[in-house]
Coordinates of C-alpha atoms in Angstrom, one line a residue:
Chain A
X1 CA -17.6 -23.2 5.8
X2 CA -19.2 -26.2 7.4
X3 CA -22.1 -26.6 4.9
X4 CA -20.5 -25.8 1.6
X5 CA -20.4 -29.3 0.2
X6 CA -21.9 -28.1 -3.1
X7 CA -22.1 -24.9 -4.9
X8 CA -25.5 -23.9 -3.7
X9 CA -25.8 -25.9 -0.5
X10 CA -25.7 -22.8 1.6
X11 CA -28.6 -20.4 1.4
X12 CA -27.0 -17.4 2.9
X13 CA -29.8 -16.2 5.0
X14 CA -30.7 -19.6 6.3
X15 CA -33.9 -19.8 4.3
X16 CA -34.4 -22.0 1.3
X17 CA -34.5 -19.1 -1.1
X18 CA -31.2 -18.3 -2.9
X19 CA -29.8 -14.8 -2.6
X20 CA -30.7 -12.6 -5.6
X21 CA -29.8 -9.0 -6.3
X22 CA -32.9 -6.8 -5.9
X23 CA -33.5 -3.1 -5.7
X24 CA -35.0 -3.6 -2.3
X25 CA -31.7 -5.2 -1.2
X26 CA -29.8 -2.3 -2.7
X27 CA -31.9 0.1 -0.6
X28 CA -31.2 -1.9 2.5
X29 CA -27.5 -1.9 1.7
X30 CA -27.4 1.8 1.2
X31 CA -29.3 2.3 4.4
X32 CA -26.8 0.2 6.3
X33 CA -23.9 2.2 4.7
X34 CA -25.5 5.5 5.5
X35 CA -26.2 4.9 9.2
X36 CA -23.0 3.0 9.9
X37 CA -20.7 6.0 9.4
X38 CA -20.0 8.6 12.0
X39 CA -20.1 11.5 9.5
X40 CA -23.7 10.7 8.8
X41 CA -24.6 10.9 12.5
X42 CA -22.7 14.1 13.0
X43 CA -24.2 15.8 10.0
X44 CA -27.8 14.9 10.9
X45 CA -27.2 15.8 14.5
X46 CA -25.9 19.1 13.4
X47 CA -28.9 19.8 11.3
X48 CA -31.3 19.0 14.1
X49 CA -29.4 20.9 16.8
X50 CA -28.5 24.0 14.8
X51 CA -32.0 24.0 13.2
X52 CA -33.9 24.0 16.5
X53 CA -31.3 26.0 18.4
X54 CA -31.3 28.8 15.8
X55 CA -35.1 28.9 15.8
X56 CA -35.2 29.3 19.6
X57 CA -32.5 32.0 19.5
X58 CA -34.4 34.0 16.9
X59 CA -37.7 33.6 18.7
X60 CA -36.1 34.8 22.0
X61 CA -34.3 37.8 20.5
X62 CA -36.4 39.0 17.7
X63 CA -36.7 42.8 17.6
X64 CA -40.4 42.4 16.6
X65 CA -41.2 42.4 20.3
X66 CA -40.0 46.0 20.8
X67 CA -41.6 47.2 17.5
X68 CA -45.1 47.3 18.9
X69 CA -46.3 43.9 17.8
X70 CA -46.4 42.0 14.5
X71 CA -49.1 42.9 12.0
X72 CA -51.8 40.2 11.7
X73 CA -51.1 39.8 8.0
X74 CA -47.6 38.4 8.5
X75 CA -48.2 36.6 11.8
X76 CA -48.2 33.2 10.1
X77 CA -45.3 33.9 7.8
X78 CA -43.2 35.1 10.7
X79 CA -43.8 31.8 12.5
X80 CA -42.8 29.9 9.3
X81 CA -39.7 32.1 9.0
X82 CA -38.6 31.3 12.6
X83 CA -39.0 27.5 11.9
X84 CA -37.1 27.6 8.6
X85 CA -34.5 30.4 9.1
X86 CA -31.7 28.0 10.0
X87 CA -32.0 26.2 6.6
X88 CA -29.4 28.6 5.2
X89 CA -26.9 26.9 7.5
X90 CA -28.2 23.4 7.8
X91 CA -28.3 23.1 4.0
X92 CA -24.5 23.2 4.0
X93 CA -24.5 20.1 6.3
X94 CA -26.8 18.4 3.8
X95 CA -24.5 19.4 0.9
X96 CA -21.4 18.0 2.7
X97 CA -23.2 14.7 3.6
X98 CA -24.7 14.3 0.2
X99 CA -21.3 14.6 -1.4
X100 CA -19.6 12.3 1.1
X101 CA -22.3 9.6 0.5
X102 CA -20.7 9.0 -2.9
X103 CA -17.2 10.5 -2.8
X104 CA -16.4 8.7 0.4
X105 CA -16.8 5.5 -1.6
X106 CA -14.5 6.7 -4.4
X107 CA -11.9 7.9 -1.9
X108 CA -11.7 4.7 0.1
X109 CA -12.1 2.3 -2.8
X110 CA -15.4 1.1 -1.4
X111 CA -17.0 1.9 -4.8
X112 CA -15.3 -1.3 -6.2
X113 CA -17.1 -3.4 -3.6
X114 CA -20.3 -1.6 -4.4
X115 CA -20.0 -2.1 -8.1
X116 CA -18.9 -5.7 -7.7
X117 CA -22.2 -6.4 -5.9
X118 CA -24.2 -4.2 -8.3
X119 CA -22.4 -4.5 -11.6
X120 CA -25.0 -2.6 -13.6
X121 CA -24.1 0.4 -11.3
X122 CA -27.0 2.7 -11.8
X123 CA -29.3 0.9 -9.3
X124 CA -26.6 1.6 -6.7
X125 CA -26.6 5.3 -7.7
X126 CA -30.4 5.6 -7.5
X127 CA -30.4 3.6 -4.3
X128 CA -28.1 6.1 -2.8
X129 CA -30.3 9.0 -4.0
X130 CA -33.5 7.4 -2.6
X131 CA -32.0 6.5 0.7
X132 CA -30.1 9.7 1.3
X133 CA -32.9 11.9 -0.1
X134 CA -35.6 10.2 2.0
X135 CA -33.6 10.2 5.2
X136 CA -32.6 13.8 4.8
X137 CA -36.2 14.8 4.1
X138 CA -37.4 13.1 7.3
X139 CA -34.6 14.7 9.3
X140 CA -35.6 18.0 7.8
X141 CA -39.2 17.4 8.8
X142 CA -38.2 16.5 12.3
X143 CA -36.0 19.6 12.6
X144 CA -38.5 22.1 11.1
X145 CA -41.6 20.8 12.9
X146 CA -39.6 20.4 16.0
X147 CA -38.5 24.0 15.8
X148 CA -42.1 25.1 15.2
X149 CA -43.2 23.1 18.2
X150 CA -40.4 24.3 20.5
X151 CA -40.8 28.0 19.5
X152 CA -44.6 27.9 19.8
X153 CA -44.7 28.8 23.5
X154 CA -41.9 31.5 23.0
X155 CA -43.4 33.3 20.0
X156 CA -46.3 35.0 21.8
X157 CA -43.6 36.8 23.8
X158 CA -42.7 38.7 20.7
X159 CA -46.3 39.3 19.7
X160 CA -46.7 36.4 17.3
X161 CA -49.4 33.7 17.6
X162 CA -48.2 30.7 15.6
X163 CA -51.0 29.4 13.4
X164 CA -50.1 26.8 10.8
X165 CA -53.7 25.9 9.9
X166 CA -53.3 27.7 6.6
X167 CA -52.2 25.0 4.0
X168 CA -49.7 27.4 2.5
X169 CA -47.8 27.6 5.8
X170 CA -47.9 23.9 6.4
X171 CA -46.6 23.4 2.8
X172 CA -43.8 25.9 3.4
X173 CA -42.7 23.8 6.4
X174 CA -42.7 20.6 4.4
X175 CA -41.1 22.5 1.5
X176 CA -38.2 23.4 3.8
X177 CA -37.5 19.7 4.4
X178 CA -37.8 19.1 0.7
X179 CA -35.3 21.8 0.0
X180 CA -32.9 20.3 2.4
X181 CA -33.2 16.9 0.8
X182 CA -33.0 18.2 -2.8
X183 CA -30.0 20.4 -2.2
X184 CA -28.3 17.4 -0.7
X185 CA -29.2 15.2 -3.7
X186 CA -27.8 18.0 -6.0
X187 CA -24.5 17.7 -4.1
X188 CA -24.6 13.8 -4.3
X189 CA -25.0 14.0 -8.1
X190 CA -22.2 16.5 -8.3
X191 CA -20.1 14.1 -6.2
X192 CA -20.8 11.2 -8.5
X193 CA -19.5 13.4 -11.4
X194 CA -16.4 14.8 -9.7
X195 CA -15.6 11.7 -7.6
X196 CA -13.3 13.5 -5.2
X197 CA -14.6 14.8 -1.8
X198 CA -12.8 18.1 -1.7
X199 CA -13.5 19.0 -5.3
X200 CA -17.1 18.0 -5.1
X201 CA -17.8 19.8 -1.9
X202 CA -16.1 22.9 -3.2
X203 CA -18.0 22.9 -6.4
X204 CA -21.3 22.3 -4.6
X205 CA -20.7 25.1 -2.2
X206 CA -19.6 27.3 -5.1
X207 CA -22.9 26.8 -6.9
X208 CA -24.9 27.3 -3.8
X209 CA -23.0 30.1 -2.0
X210 CA -20.8 31.9 -4.6
X211 CA -22.9 31.9 -7.8
X212 CA -25.8 33.8 -6.3
X213 CA -23.4 36.4 -4.9
X214 CA -21.7 36.8 -8.3
X215 CA -25.1 37.2 -9.9
X216 CA -26.0 40.0 -7.4
X217 CA -22.8 41.8 -8.0
X218 CA -23.1 41.5 -11.8
X219 CA -26.6 42.7 -11.9
X220 CA -25.7 45.6 -9.6
X221 CA -22.9 46.6 -11.9
X222 CA -24.6 46.2 -15.2
X223 CA -28.1 47.0 -14.0
X224 CA -29.2 44.1 -16.3
X225 CA -32.5 42.8 -15.1
X226 CA -32.1 39.5 -16.9
X227 CA -29.2 38.5 -14.7
X228 CA -31.5 38.9 -11.7
X229 CA -34.2 36.8 -13.3
X230 CA -31.7 34.2 -14.4
X231 CA -30.2 34.1 -10.9
X232 CA -33.6 33.2 -9.5
X233 CA -33.3 29.9 -11.4
X234 CA -30.1 28.9 -9.7
X235 CA -30.5 25.7 -7.6
X236 CA -30.4 27.4 -4.2
X237 CA -32.5 30.5 -5.1
X238 CA -35.2 28.4 -6.7
X239 CA -35.1 25.8 -3.9
X240 CA -35.4 28.5 -1.2
X241 CA -38.8 29.5 -2.7
X242 CA -40.1 26.1 -1.5
X243 CA -40.2 27.5 2.1
X244 CA -40.7 31.1 1.3
X245 CA -42.6 32.7 4.1
X246 CA -44.5 35.0 1.8
X247 CA -46.2 31.9 0.5
X248 CA -49.9 32.3 0.7
X249 CA -49.6 36.1 0.8
X250 CA -49.5 37.8 -2.5
X251 CA -46.5 36.3 -4.2
X252 CA -44.7 39.4 -5.4
X253 CA -44.0 39.4 -9.0
X254 CA -40.6 38.4 -10.2
X255 CA -40.4 35.5 -7.7
X256 CA -41.0 31.9 -8.5
X257 CA -44.0 30.3 -6.8
X258 CA -43.1 27.6 -4.3
X259 CA -44.1 24.8 -6.6
X260 CA -42.2 26.4 -9.4
X261 CA -39.1 26.7 -7.2
X262 CA -39.5 23.0 -6.4
X263 CA -39.7 22.0 -10.0
X264 CA -36.7 24.1 -10.9
X265 CA -34.5 22.5 -8.2
X266 CA -35.9 19.1 -9.2
X267 CA -34.9 19.7 -12.8
X268 CA -31.4 20.7 -11.6
X269 CA -31.1 17.4 -9.7
X270 CA -32.5 15.4 -12.6
X271 CA -30.1 17.0 -15.1
X272 CA -27.1 16.4 -12.9
X273 CA -28.1 12.9 -12.1
X274 CA -28.5 12.2 -15.8
X275 CA -24.9 13.3 -16.4
X276 CA -23.7 11.4 -13.4
X277 CA -25.5 8.2 -14.6
X278 CA -24.0 8.4 -18.1
X279 CA -20.5 8.9 -16.7
X280 CA -20.9 6.2 -14.1
X281 CA -21.9 3.7 -16.8
X282 CA -19.0 4.7 -19.0
X283 CA -16.0 5.1 -16.6
X284 CA -13.8 2.5 -15.1
X285 CA -14.3 2.2 -11.4
Chain B
X1 CA -15.7 -21.1 -15.5
X2 CA -14.1 -17.9 -16.8
X3 CA -13.6 -17.4 -20.5
X4 CA -11.7 -14.5 -22.0
X5 CA -11.7 -14.0 -25.8
X6 CA -9.3 -11.5 -27.4
X7 CA -9.8 -9.4 -24.3
X8 CA -8.0 -6.0 -24.6
X9 CA -7.8 -2.9 -22.4
X10 CA -5.9 0.2 -23.3
X11 CA -5.3 3.1 -21.0
X12 CA -4.8 5.9 -23.6
X13 CA -2.3 4.4 -25.9
X14 CA -0.8 2.0 -23.4
X15 CA -1.9 -1.6 -23.8
X16 CA -2.5 -2.9 -20.3
X17 CA -4.1 -6.1 -21.6
X18 CA -3.5 -7.1 -25.2
X19 CA -5.8 -9.5 -27.0
X20 CA -5.7 -12.1 -24.2
X21 CA -7.6 -15.4 -24.5
X22 CA -7.8 -18.0 -21.8
X23 CA -10.2 -20.3 -20.0
X24 CA -10.2 -20.8 -16.2
X25 CA -11.8 -24.2 -15.5
X26 CA -13.9 -25.3 -12.5
X27 CA -12.7 -27.9 -10.0
X28 CA -9.1 -26.7 -9.9
X29 CA -7.0 -23.8 -8.7
X30 CA -5.7 -21.7 -11.6
X31 CA -2.7 -19.4 -10.8
X32 CA -2.3 -16.1 -12.5
X33 CA 1.4 -15.1 -12.6
X34 CA 3.3 -12.2 -14.1
X35 CA 5.6 -9.4 -13.2
X36 CA 4.3 -6.0 -11.9
X37 CA 2.4 -4.2 -14.6
X38 CA 1.8 -7.3 -16.6
X39 CA -1.9 -6.7 -16.6
X40 CA -3.1 -9.3 -14.0
X41 CA -5.1 -6.9 -11.9
X42 CA -6.6 -5.2 -14.9
X43 CA -7.7 -8.6 -16.3
X44 CA -9.3 -9.4 -13.0
X45 CA -11.1 -6.1 -12.9
X46 CA -12.3 -6.7 -16.5
X47 CA -13.7 -10.1 -15.4
X48 CA -16.1 -8.5 -12.9
X49 CA -16.9 -5.5 -15.1
X50 CA -15.1 -2.8 -13.0
X51 CA -13.1 -1.8 -16.0
X52 CA -14.7 -1.7 -19.4
X53 CA -12.9 -3.8 -22.1
X54 CA -11.5 -1.8 -25.1
X55 CA -12.3 -4.8 -27.2
X56 CA -12.9 -8.6 -26.8
X57 CA -15.1 -10.2 -24.2
X58 CA -14.9 -12.1 -20.9
X59 CA -17.7 -14.2 -19.5
X60 CA -18.3 -15.9 -16.2
X61 CA -20.3 -19.1 -16.3
X62 CA -21.4 -18.3 -19.9
X63 CA -22.5 -14.7 -19.3
X64 CA -20.9 -11.4 -18.8
X65 CA -20.7 -10.7 -15.1
X66 CA -23.1 -7.8 -15.4
X67 CA -25.8 -10.0 -16.9
X68 CA -26.1 -12.3 -13.9
X69 CA -29.1 -12.0 -11.6
X70 CA -27.1 -12.7 -8.5
X71 CA -23.5 -11.6 -9.2
X72 CA -22.2 -12.3 -5.7
X73 CA -23.4 -15.9 -6.1
X74 CA -21.5 -16.3 -9.4
X75 CA -18.2 -14.6 -8.5
X76 CA -16.6 -13.7 -5.2
X77 CA -13.9 -11.2 -5.8
X78 CA -11.0 -9.8 -3.8
X79 CA -9.4 -7.0 -5.9
X80 CA -7.5 -5.3 -3.2
X81 CA -7.9 -5.1 0.5
X82 CA -8.5 -1.4 0.3
X83 CA -11.9 -1.7 -1.5
X84 CA -13.6 -1.0 1.9
X85 CA -14.7 2.2 3.5
X86 CA -12.3 2.8 6.4
X87 CA -14.9 4.5 8.6
X88 CA -17.2 1.4 8.8
X89 CA -16.8 -1.7 11.0
X90 CA -16.0 -5.1 9.4
X91 CA -19.5 -6.5 10.3
X92 CA -21.3 -3.4 8.9
X93 CA -19.2 -3.6 5.7
X94 CA -20.2 -7.2 5.2
X95 CA -23.9 -6.6 6.1
X96 CA -24.0 -3.7 3.6
X97 CA -22.4 -5.8 0.8
X98 CA -24.6 -8.8 1.6
X99 CA -27.8 -6.8 1.9
X100 CA -27.8 -6.1 -1.9
X101 CA -28.5 -9.8 -2.4
X102 CA -30.6 -10.4 0.7
X103 CA -27.7 -12.1 2.4
X104 CA -28.3 -11.6 6.1
X105 CA -26.7 -11.7 9.5
X106 CA -26.3 -15.5 9.7
X107 CA -24.1 -15.8 6.6
X108 CA -22.1 -12.6 7.6
X109 CA -21.3 -14.2 11.0
X110 CA -20.3 -17.4 9.2
X111 CA -17.8 -15.7 6.9
X112 CA -16.4 -13.7 9.9
X113 CA -15.9 -17.0 11.8
X114 CA -14.4 -18.6 8.7
X115 CA -11.8 -15.8 8.2
X116 CA -11.0 -15.5 11.8
X117 CA -12.2 -11.9 12.2
X118 CA -14.4 -12.5 15.3
X119 CA -12.3 -10.4 17.6
X120 CA -12.1 -7.3 15.3
X121 CA -15.5 -7.6 13.6
X122 CA -16.9 -4.5 15.4
X123 CA -13.8 -2.4 15.0
X124 CA -13.5 0.3 12.3
X125 CA -11.7 -1.0 9.2
X126 CA -9.4 2.1 9.2
X127 CA -7.4 0.5 12.1
X128 CA -6.9 -2.8 10.4
X129 CA -3.5 -4.3 9.5
X130 CA -2.9 -5.3 5.9
X131 CA -3.5 -8.9 6.9
X132 CA -6.8 -8.2 8.6
X133 CA -7.9 -6.1 5.6
X134 CA -7.0 -9.0 3.4
X135 CA -9.1 -11.4 5.5
X136 CA -12.0 -9.0 5.4
X137 CA -11.7 -8.8 1.6
X138 CA -11.8 -12.6 1.4
X139 CA -14.7 -12.7 3.8
X140 CA -16.6 -10.4 1.5
X141 CA -15.7 -12.5 -1.5
X142 CA -17.1 -15.6 0.2
X143 CA -20.4 -13.9 1.2
X144 CA -22.5 -15.1 -1.7
X145 CA -21.1 -18.7 -1.5
X146 CA -19.9 -18.1 -5.1
X147 CA -19.2 -20.8 -7.7
X148 CA -16.2 -18.8 -8.9
X149 CA -13.6 -17.0 -6.8
X150 CA -11.3 -14.3 -8.2
X151 CA -8.6 -13.4 -5.8
X152 CA -5.9 -10.8 -6.6
X153 CA -2.9 -11.4 -4.4
X154 CA -4.8 -13.0 -1.6
X155 CA -1.8 -13.9 0.5
X156 CA -0.4 -10.4 0.3
X157 CA 0.3 -9.2 3.9
X158 CA -0.7 -12.4 5.5
X159 CA 1.4 -14.2 8.1
X160 CA 2.6 -17.8 7.5
X161 CA -0.5 -19.2 9.2
X162 CA -2.7 -17.0 7.0
X163 CA -0.9 -18.1 3.9
X164 CA -1.5 -21.7 4.8
X165 CA -5.1 -20.9 5.5
X166 CA -5.6 -19.3 2.1
X167 CA -3.9 -22.3 0.4
X168 CA -6.1 -24.9 2.1
X169 CA -9.2 -22.8 1.5
X170 CA -8.4 -22.5 -2.2
X171 CA -7.8 -26.2 -2.5
X172 CA -10.9 -27.1 -0.5
X173 CA -13.1 -24.8 -2.6
X174 CA -11.7 -26.2 -5.8
X175 CA -12.3 -29.7 -4.7
X176 CA -16.0 -28.7 -4.2
X177 CA -16.1 -28.1 -7.9
X178 CA -15.7 -24.3 -7.9
X179 CA -13.5 -22.2 -10.2
X180 CA -10.6 -20.7 -8.3
X181 CA -8.5 -18.0 -10.0
X182 CA -5.8 -16.4 -8.0
X183 CA -2.9 -14.2 -8.7
X184 CA 0.3 -14.1 -6.7
X185 CA 3.9 -13.0 -6.8
X186 CA 5.0 -15.9 -4.7
X187 CA 5.9 -18.6 -7.3
X188 CA 6.7 -21.1 -4.6
X189 CA 3.3 -20.6 -3.2
X190 CA 1.7 -21.2 -6.6
X191 CA 3.6 -24.5 -6.9
X192 CA 1.9 -25.7 -3.7
X193 CA -1.6 -24.2 -4.4
X194 CA -2.2 -24.2 -8.2
X195 CA -3.0 -27.0 -10.6
X196 CA -2.8 -24.9 -13.7
X197 CA -1.0 -21.7 -14.4
X198 CA -1.5 -18.7 -16.7
X199 CA 1.5 -16.5 -17.1
X200 CA 1.0 -12.9 -18.3
X201 CA 3.7 -10.6 -19.5
X202 CA 3.2 -7.1 -20.9
X203 CA -0.5 -7.7 -21.3
X204 CA -0.1 -11.0 -23.2
X205 CA -0.5 -14.6 -22.2
X206 CA 3.0 -16.2 -22.5
X207 CA 2.2 -19.5 -20.9
X208 CA -1.0 -21.4 -20.1
X209 CA -0.4 -24.9 -18.9
X210 CA -0.5 -27.3 -16.0
X211 CA 2.1 -26.6 -13.3
X212 CA 4.2 -29.6 -14.2
X213 CA 4.4 -28.5 -17.8
X214 CA 5.5 -25.0 -16.8
X215 CA 8.3 -26.4 -14.6
X216 CA 9.4 -28.6 -17.5
X217 CA 9.4 -25.5 -19.7
X218 CA 12.3 -24.2 -17.7
X219 CA 14.6 -26.9 -19.1
X220 CA 13.9 -29.5 -16.5
X221 CA 16.6 -30.5 -14.1
X222 CA 19.1 -28.1 -12.8
X223 CA 22.6 -28.8 -11.5
X224 CA 24.0 -26.7 -8.6
X225 CA 27.7 -26.2 -9.0
X226 CA 30.2 -24.7 -6.6
X227 CA 33.6 -23.7 -7.8
X228 CA 36.3 -21.1 -7.1
X229 CA 36.4 -20.3 -10.8
X230 CA 32.8 -19.7 -11.8
X231 CA 33.6 -17.5 -14.8
X232 CA 36.0 -20.0 -16.4
X233 CA 33.6 -22.8 -15.9
X234 CA 30.7 -20.9 -17.4
X235 CA 32.8 -20.1 -20.5
X236 CA 33.8 -23.7 -20.8
X237 CA 30.2 -25.0 -20.5
X238 CA 29.0 -22.5 -23.0
X239 CA 31.6 -23.7 -25.6
X240 CA 30.6 -27.4 -25.4
X241 CA 28.8 -29.3 -28.2
X242 CA 25.5 -28.5 -26.5
X243 CA 26.5 -24.9 -25.9
X244 CA 23.4 -23.3 -27.3
X245 CA 21.2 -25.2 -24.9
X246 CA 23.3 -24.8 -21.8
X247 CA 22.4 -22.0 -19.5
X248 CA 24.4 -20.9 -16.5
X249 CA 22.4 -19.1 -13.9
X250 CA 24.3 -16.9 -11.5
X251 CA 23.8 -17.3 -7.8
X252 CA 21.1 -15.2 -6.3
X253 CA 23.1 -15.2 -3.1
X254 CA 25.8 -12.6 -2.4
X255 CA 27.0 -14.8 0.5
X256 CA 27.9 -17.6 -1.9
X257 CA 29.1 -16.0 -5.0
X258 CA 30.8 -19.2 -6.1
X259 CA 27.5 -21.1 -6.4
X260 CA 25.5 -21.2 -9.6
X261 CA 23.1 -23.4 -11.4
X262 CA 23.4 -25.0 -14.8
X263 CA 20.6 -26.3 -17.0
X264 CA 20.9 -28.3 -20.2
X265 CA 23.8 -30.6 -19.0
X266 CA 23.7 -33.4 -16.5
X267 CA 26.0 -33.6 -13.4
X268 CA 28.3 -36.3 -14.9
X269 CA 29.0 -34.3 -18.0
X270 CA 29.7 -31.1 -16.1
X271 CA 32.1 -33.1 -13.8
X272 CA 34.0 -34.5 -16.8
X273 CA 34.3 -31.2 -18.5
X274 CA 35.6 -29.5 -15.4
X275 CA 38.1 -32.3 -14.7
X276 CA 39.5 -32.2 -18.3
X277 CA 39.9 -28.4 -18.0
X278 CA 41.5 -28.7 -14.5
X279 CA 38.8 -26.7 -12.8
X280 CA 38.2 -27.7 -9.2
X281 CA 34.6 -28.3 -8.2
X282 CA 33.5 -28.0 -4.5
X283 CA 29.9 -29.1 -5.1
X284 CA 28.0 -30.8 -7.9
X285 CA 24.3 -31.4 -7.0
X286 CA 21.3 -32.1 -9.3
X287 CA 18.2 -30.2 -8.1
X288 CA 14.7 -30.3 -9.3
X289 CA 13.6 -27.5 -11.6
X290 CA 11.5 -25.0 -9.6
X291 CA 8.5 -23.1 -10.7
X292 CA 10.4 -20.0 -9.6
X293 CA 13.1 -20.8 -12.2
X294 CA 10.5 -21.5 -14.9
X295 CA 8.7 -18.3 -14.2
X296 CA 11.9 -16.2 -14.3
X297 CA 13.0 -17.7 -17.6
X298 CA 9.5 -17.2 -19.1
X299 CA 9.3 -13.6 -18.0
X300 CA 12.8 -12.3 -18.2
X301 CA 12.0 -10.6 -21.5
X302 CA 8.6 -9.4 -20.4
X303 CA 9.5 -7.6 -17.2
X304 CA 7.9 -4.1 -17.4
X305 CA 9.9 -2.4 -14.7
X306 CA 13.5 -3.4 -14.3
X307 CA 15.2 -2.8 -11.0
X308 CA 18.0 -0.4 -11.7
X309 CA 18.6 -1.7 -15.2
X310 CA 20.6 -4.8 -14.4
X311 CA 17.5 -6.9 -13.8
X312 CA 16.6 -9.6 -14.1
X313 CA 19.9 -9.8 -12.4
X314 CA 19.6 -12.4 -9.7
X315 CA 18.6 -15.4 -11.8
X316 CA 19.5 -14.1 -15.3
X317 CA 21.7 -16.1 -17.6
X318 CA 25.2 -14.8 -18.3
X319 CA 26.2 -16.6 -21.4

């Protein structure tokens, strides 16, 4: 420490300005944390590779080719479907990563370093949400539009001419990326509440994979229609409407519109983040 | 400057910190001593707001830690070497922590150089030894060039060279006018490093004084006695006119069971008493009171976890 002759003699970044805690700085910090871990790179790579690979596979093997062509009315929605079909799998990678973003810090003790630097805590939580949410959204966009681009020359082989000029189709592609990000943020919030990787991942997957199945079984047994309508408000079911390929076509009754699905998932995220924020403020780190 | 006022922290019904008040002043090294479970680490976590106080308050430079605009510039904290994500490299850890305050690459490289981590800076923290983790924790504490340093067991896991480095670093930073607050189990280390000592036992402050005063508290000068009849001599010394003030401390060495230390009597008096009772003495040496001794006598009633049930055996008085 050659220059520390007085308390403030060293300006840490070499400029004259003294270091101060800012939300911009917190965002930078969270970005460095996110990209400096292998799990992040693996999860995002998985999303891109599985997303595009699955799209190509479907485009090459779709039975539509042998069924005498695809009706004009659903040409566009079929192309959307091909580009977003893998989201059922890639969402799981987003859920795992979203959870690890926060539980990884609790598990290793890193959270104490984080809270020592950001003692008011909540800016750190929101910084994580913003950085992880935005990054995942961009990775989702790259994957989905990449899939659309790669499958474009293949689709005519099965009688589909991709045409995304209709705003509803474009919105569905963007909505797919939004779903990927929001589902991940849902898991992040759950992780902030549960604080243990295994428990948080299990509960997130439970909500996303198991609850809808339980709802289907229950409604099949009881014939109760309300269970089915309630199930459409579950985070995953609502979120999946964001990239519904029937968007633009007559939205069949009983389903949420894409923007409604978006708002429902957003509300889930907000509610969980609120609980996480209250607990984070209150608990010892 | 750290000021704790009636600071308490309960975990359920257990009082980890019990209405503790103390002031840690700038320009000196303040040692924080106490047996395991005395509440040292909890107190340090309360200072930087990682634990919420049940009651009372603690301020750093006049404000609660959470109220500062640049917390890392006010307090650098090492709570334990494991407060670091194991999957990240040392340099990325420091960059991430520093980024919150706009602290950049230049300062990160400085603290890496300062803590001797250059060769491992790009390696993942998961593979670090305890000592390297400790150095990285200290590097992170220094990032903001803070006016106050709170270091929990900073020499834990360090080699002798590292221990000396921490000692001179603490002394140097204190001489620059900073507030240095460090806990340690190594009493001898504290004697060399600290100017002032706060002793904690079962969540309460049991001593808060300059090092010299703490040593004096132990009864001052000790006399080392070697005799083939330790039990008889102990009985004899305890029955003298000064019996209530005389303490006979059994040897901590199993190799030399015939050696023990006496406080409260000078060497001449012990020699005369032994001669009149016909007890042979093989050695009679006055030794300076040690901080270790002071600490043991201060905390012998406050130890939370006794080893086996005979503790504090090694230095305990058998009167």
